[in-house]
GROMACS .gro file of C-alpha atoms in nm:
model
  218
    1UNK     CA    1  -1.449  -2.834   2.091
    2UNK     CA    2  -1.404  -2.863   1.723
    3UNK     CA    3  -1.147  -2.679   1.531
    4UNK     CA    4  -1.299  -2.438   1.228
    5UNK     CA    5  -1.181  -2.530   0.920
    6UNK     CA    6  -0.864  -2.352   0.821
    7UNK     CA    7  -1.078  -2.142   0.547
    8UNK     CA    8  -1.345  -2.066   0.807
    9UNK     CA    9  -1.106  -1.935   1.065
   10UNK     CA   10  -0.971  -1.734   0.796
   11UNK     CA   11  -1.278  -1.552   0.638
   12UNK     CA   12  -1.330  -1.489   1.004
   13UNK     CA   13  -1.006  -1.305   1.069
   14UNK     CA   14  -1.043  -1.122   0.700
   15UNK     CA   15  -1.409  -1.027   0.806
   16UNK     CA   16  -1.289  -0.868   1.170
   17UNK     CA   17  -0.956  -0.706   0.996
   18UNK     CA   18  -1.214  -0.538   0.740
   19UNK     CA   19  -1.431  -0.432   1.034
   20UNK     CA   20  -1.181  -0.304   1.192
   21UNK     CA   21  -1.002  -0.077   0.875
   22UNK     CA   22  -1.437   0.032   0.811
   23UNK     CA   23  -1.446   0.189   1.133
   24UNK     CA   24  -1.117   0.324   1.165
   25UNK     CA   25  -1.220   0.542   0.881
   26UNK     CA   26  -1.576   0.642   0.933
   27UNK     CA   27  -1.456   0.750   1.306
   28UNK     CA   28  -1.206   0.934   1.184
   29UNK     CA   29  -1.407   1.100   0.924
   30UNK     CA   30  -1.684   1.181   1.188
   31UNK     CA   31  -1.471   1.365   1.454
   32UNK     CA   32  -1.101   1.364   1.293
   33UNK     CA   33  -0.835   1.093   1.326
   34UNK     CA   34  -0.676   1.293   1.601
   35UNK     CA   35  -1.003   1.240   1.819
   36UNK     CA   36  -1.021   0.872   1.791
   37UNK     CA   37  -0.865   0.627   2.006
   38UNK     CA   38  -0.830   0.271   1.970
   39UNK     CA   39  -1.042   0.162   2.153
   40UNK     CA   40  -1.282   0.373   1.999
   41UNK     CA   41  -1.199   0.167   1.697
   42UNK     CA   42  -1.240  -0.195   1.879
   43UNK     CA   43  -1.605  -0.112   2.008
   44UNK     CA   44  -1.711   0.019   1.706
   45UNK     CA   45  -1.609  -0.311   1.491
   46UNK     CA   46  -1.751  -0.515   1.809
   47UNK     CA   47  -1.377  -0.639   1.952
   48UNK     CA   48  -1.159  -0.609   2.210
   49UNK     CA   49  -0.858  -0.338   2.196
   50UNK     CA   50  -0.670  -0.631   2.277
   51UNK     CA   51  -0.842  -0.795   1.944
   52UNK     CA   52  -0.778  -0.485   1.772
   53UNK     CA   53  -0.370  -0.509   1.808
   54UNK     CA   54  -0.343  -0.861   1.666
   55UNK     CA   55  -0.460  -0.640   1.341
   56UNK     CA   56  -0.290  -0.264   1.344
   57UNK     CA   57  -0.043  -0.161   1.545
   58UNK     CA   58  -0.175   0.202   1.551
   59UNK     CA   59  -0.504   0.387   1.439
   60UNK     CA   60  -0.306   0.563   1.120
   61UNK     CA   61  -0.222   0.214   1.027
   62UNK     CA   62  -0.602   0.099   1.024
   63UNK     CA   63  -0.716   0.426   0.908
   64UNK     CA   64  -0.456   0.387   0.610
   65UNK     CA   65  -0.566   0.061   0.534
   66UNK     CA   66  -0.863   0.197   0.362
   67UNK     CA   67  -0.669   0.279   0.062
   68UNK     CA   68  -0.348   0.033   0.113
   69UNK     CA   69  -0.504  -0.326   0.226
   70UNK     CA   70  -0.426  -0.587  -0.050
   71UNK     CA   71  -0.323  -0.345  -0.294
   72UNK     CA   72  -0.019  -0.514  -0.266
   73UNK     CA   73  -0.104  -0.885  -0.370
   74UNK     CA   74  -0.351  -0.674  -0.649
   75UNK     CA   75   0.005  -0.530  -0.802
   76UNK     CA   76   0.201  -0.884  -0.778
   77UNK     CA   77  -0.151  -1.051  -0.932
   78UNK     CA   78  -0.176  -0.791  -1.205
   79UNK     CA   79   0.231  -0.869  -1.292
   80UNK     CA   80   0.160  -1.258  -1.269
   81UNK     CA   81  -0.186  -1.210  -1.490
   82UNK     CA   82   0.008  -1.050  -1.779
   83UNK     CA   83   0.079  -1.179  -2.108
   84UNK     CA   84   0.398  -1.401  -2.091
   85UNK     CA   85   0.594  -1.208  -2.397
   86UNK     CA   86   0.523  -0.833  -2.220
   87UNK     CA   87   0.812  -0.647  -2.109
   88UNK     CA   88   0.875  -0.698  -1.705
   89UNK     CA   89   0.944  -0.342  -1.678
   90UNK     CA   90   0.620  -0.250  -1.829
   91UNK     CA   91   0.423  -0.459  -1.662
   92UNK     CA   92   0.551  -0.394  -1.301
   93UNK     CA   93   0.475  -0.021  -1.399
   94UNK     CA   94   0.138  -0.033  -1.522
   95UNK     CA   95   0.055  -0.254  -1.265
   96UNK     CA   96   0.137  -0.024  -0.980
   97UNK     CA   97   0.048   0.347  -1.169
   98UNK     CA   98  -0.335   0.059  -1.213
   99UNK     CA   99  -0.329   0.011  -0.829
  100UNK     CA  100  -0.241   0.390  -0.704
  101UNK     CA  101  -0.407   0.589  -0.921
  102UNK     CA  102  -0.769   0.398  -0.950
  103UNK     CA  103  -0.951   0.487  -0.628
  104UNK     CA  104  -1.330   0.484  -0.501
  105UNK     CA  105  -1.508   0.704  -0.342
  106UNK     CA  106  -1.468   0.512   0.002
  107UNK     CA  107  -1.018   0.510  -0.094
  108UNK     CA  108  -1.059   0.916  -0.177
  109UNK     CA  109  -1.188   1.001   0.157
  110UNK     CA  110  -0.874   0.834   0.324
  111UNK     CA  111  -0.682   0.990   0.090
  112UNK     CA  112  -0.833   1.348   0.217
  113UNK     CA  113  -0.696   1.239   0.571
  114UNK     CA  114  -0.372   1.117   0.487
  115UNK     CA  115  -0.283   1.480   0.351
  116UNK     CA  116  -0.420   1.669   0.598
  117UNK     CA  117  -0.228   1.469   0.867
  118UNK     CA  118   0.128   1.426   0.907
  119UNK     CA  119   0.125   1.088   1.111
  120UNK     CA  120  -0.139   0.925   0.832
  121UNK     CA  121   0.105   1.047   0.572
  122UNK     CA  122   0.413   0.849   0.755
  123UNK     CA  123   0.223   0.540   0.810
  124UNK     CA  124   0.108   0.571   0.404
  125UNK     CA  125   0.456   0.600   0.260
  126UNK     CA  126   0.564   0.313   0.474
  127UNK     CA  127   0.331   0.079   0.330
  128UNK     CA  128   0.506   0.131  -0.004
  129UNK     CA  129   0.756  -0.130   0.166
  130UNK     CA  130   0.499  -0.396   0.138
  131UNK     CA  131   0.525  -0.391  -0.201
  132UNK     CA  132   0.885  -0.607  -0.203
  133UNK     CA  133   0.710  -0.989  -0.084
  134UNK     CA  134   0.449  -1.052  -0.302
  135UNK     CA  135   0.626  -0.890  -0.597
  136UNK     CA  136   0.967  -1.051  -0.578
  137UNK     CA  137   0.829  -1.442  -0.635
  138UNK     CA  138   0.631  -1.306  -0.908
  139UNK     CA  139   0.899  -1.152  -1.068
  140UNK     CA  140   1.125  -1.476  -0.992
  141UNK     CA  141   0.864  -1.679  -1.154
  142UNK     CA  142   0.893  -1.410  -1.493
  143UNK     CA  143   1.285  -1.461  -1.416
  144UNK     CA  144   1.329  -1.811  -1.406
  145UNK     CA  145   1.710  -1.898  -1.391
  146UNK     CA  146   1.785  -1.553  -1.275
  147UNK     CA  147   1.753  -1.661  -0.961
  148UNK     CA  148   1.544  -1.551  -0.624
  149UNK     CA  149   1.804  -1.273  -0.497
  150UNK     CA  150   1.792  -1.067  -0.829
  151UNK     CA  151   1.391  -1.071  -0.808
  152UNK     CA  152   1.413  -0.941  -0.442
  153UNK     CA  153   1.668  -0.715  -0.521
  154UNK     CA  154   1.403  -0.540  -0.878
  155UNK     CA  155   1.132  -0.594  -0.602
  156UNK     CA  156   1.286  -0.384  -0.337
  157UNK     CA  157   1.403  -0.111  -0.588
  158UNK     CA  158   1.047  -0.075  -0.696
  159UNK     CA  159   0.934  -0.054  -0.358
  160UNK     CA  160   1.135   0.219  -0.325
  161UNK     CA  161   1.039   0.408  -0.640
  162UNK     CA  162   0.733   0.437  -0.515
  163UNK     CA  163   0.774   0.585  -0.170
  164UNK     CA  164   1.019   0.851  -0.362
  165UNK     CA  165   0.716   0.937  -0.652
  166UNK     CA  166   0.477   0.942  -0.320
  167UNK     CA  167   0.701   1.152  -0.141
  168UNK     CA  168   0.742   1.398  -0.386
  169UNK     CA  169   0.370   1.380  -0.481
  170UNK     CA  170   0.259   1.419  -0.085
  171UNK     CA  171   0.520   1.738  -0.051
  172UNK     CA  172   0.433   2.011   0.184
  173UNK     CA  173   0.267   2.344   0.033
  174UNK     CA  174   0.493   2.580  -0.011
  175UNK     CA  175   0.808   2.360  -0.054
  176UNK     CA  176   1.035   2.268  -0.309
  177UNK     CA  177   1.275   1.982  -0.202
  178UNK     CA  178   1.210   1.714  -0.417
  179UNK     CA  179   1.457   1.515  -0.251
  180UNK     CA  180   1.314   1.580   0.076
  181UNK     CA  181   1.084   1.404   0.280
  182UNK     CA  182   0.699   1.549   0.370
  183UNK     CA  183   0.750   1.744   0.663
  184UNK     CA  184   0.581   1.748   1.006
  185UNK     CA  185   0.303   2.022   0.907
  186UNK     CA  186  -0.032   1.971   0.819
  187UNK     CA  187  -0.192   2.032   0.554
  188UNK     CA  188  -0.040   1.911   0.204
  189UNK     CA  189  -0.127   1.979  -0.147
  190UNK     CA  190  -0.060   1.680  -0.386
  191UNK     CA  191   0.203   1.788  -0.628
  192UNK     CA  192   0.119   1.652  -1.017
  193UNK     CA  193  -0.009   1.377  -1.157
  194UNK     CA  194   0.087   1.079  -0.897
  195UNK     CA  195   0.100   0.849  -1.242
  196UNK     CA  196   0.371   1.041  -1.380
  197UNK     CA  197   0.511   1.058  -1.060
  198UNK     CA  198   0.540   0.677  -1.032
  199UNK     CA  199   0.659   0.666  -1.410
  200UNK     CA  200   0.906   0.889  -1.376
  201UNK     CA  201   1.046   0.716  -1.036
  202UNK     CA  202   0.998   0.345  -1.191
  203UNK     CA  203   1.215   0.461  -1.543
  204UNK     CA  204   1.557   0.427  -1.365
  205UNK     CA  205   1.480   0.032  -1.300
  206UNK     CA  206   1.355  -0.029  -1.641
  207UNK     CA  207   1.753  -0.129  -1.792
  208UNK     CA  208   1.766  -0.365  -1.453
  209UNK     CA  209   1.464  -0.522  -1.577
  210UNK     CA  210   1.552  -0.553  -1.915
  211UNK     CA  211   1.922  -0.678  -1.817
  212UNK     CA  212   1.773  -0.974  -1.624
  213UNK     CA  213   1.534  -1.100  -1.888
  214UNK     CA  214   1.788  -1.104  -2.123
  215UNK     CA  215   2.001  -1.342  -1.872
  216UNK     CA  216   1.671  -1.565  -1.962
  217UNK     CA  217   1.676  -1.627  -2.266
  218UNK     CA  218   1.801  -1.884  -2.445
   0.00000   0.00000   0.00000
């Protein structure tokens, strides 16, 4: 048997993970994420459950994926793609407030789920930790001489700024912790504008930033 080409085998796996995140959602809009099962999923994208977890490790996870997959590598591109002379801190901002806030119709009704149900709000904060890999080369690239560890470390930090502006912007009706995490209820009212939100959260690392360009230059 011959081997697929390497870019083959990997349009293939894109093409099944897609399937798989398409029908996630669409079941889950149809009868309500609580009603569908993984399996549910697997048949519907034309795999096997076993198929399915090589993917997702849980149906929030693929249902989530409708508004998370390759946002990502989209932030650490948009950083990369920017003019050479821009501020880091400004372009690590706009890049993310670009990628959260600019949704289709298809992202919005995921969105609709994920604040109506506690477990798709968990597993959509924890993507914010994706963030950190693709960002920190980028950044190390922007750094130069600065050095790997001080990119992972702004990467990180940004990573986290976002889960605290989603967190507060995901909060419970009828609560006021800011500091707090959404609780277990479930419906949820977004709180604000999730821009500002990430603004305000991504300010703090803005004197990091600046503090390890200037270690660039000559």
């Amino acid at each position: 048997m011959t081997t697929p080409p390497t870019g083959l085998r990997e349009r293939k796996k894109q093409a099944t993970r897609v399937a798989l995140r398409e029908a996630a959602l669409r079941l889950a809009v149809e009868r309500g994420p609580d009603q569908v099962r993984v399996e549910d999923i697997a048949e519907a994208a034309g795999v096997s459950p076993r198929t399915y977890n090589n993917y997702f490790a849980s149906r929030e996870q693929a249902i989530v994926s409708a508004v998370t997959e390759d946002r990502e590598a989209r932030i650490a591109a948009a950083v990369a793609a920017g003019p050479a002379g821009a501020r880091l801190a400004d372009a690590v901002t706009d890049a993310v407030v670009e990628q959260y806030t600019h949704t289709g119709e298809r992202e919005q009704r995921a969105l609709l789920l994920i604040t109506t149900h506690a477990a798709l709000r968990d597993a959509f904060l924890d993507t914010s930790a994706d963030i950190e890999a693709p960002l920190a080369p980028v950044i190390a690239e922007r750094l130069g001489d600065a050095g790997p560890h001080t990119a992972r470390v702004l990467a990180a930090s940004a990573a986290a700024a976002v889960r605290i502006a989603l967190e507060g912007w995901l909060r419970p009706a009828g609560t006021s912790d800011e500091a707090g995490s959404p609780g277990a209820g479930g419906l949820v009212v977004p709180t604000g504008s999730l821009s500002d939100r990430l603004r305000a959260a991504l300010a703090p690392l803005a004197p990091a930033f600046d503090a390890a360009e200037r270690r660039t230059r000559p």
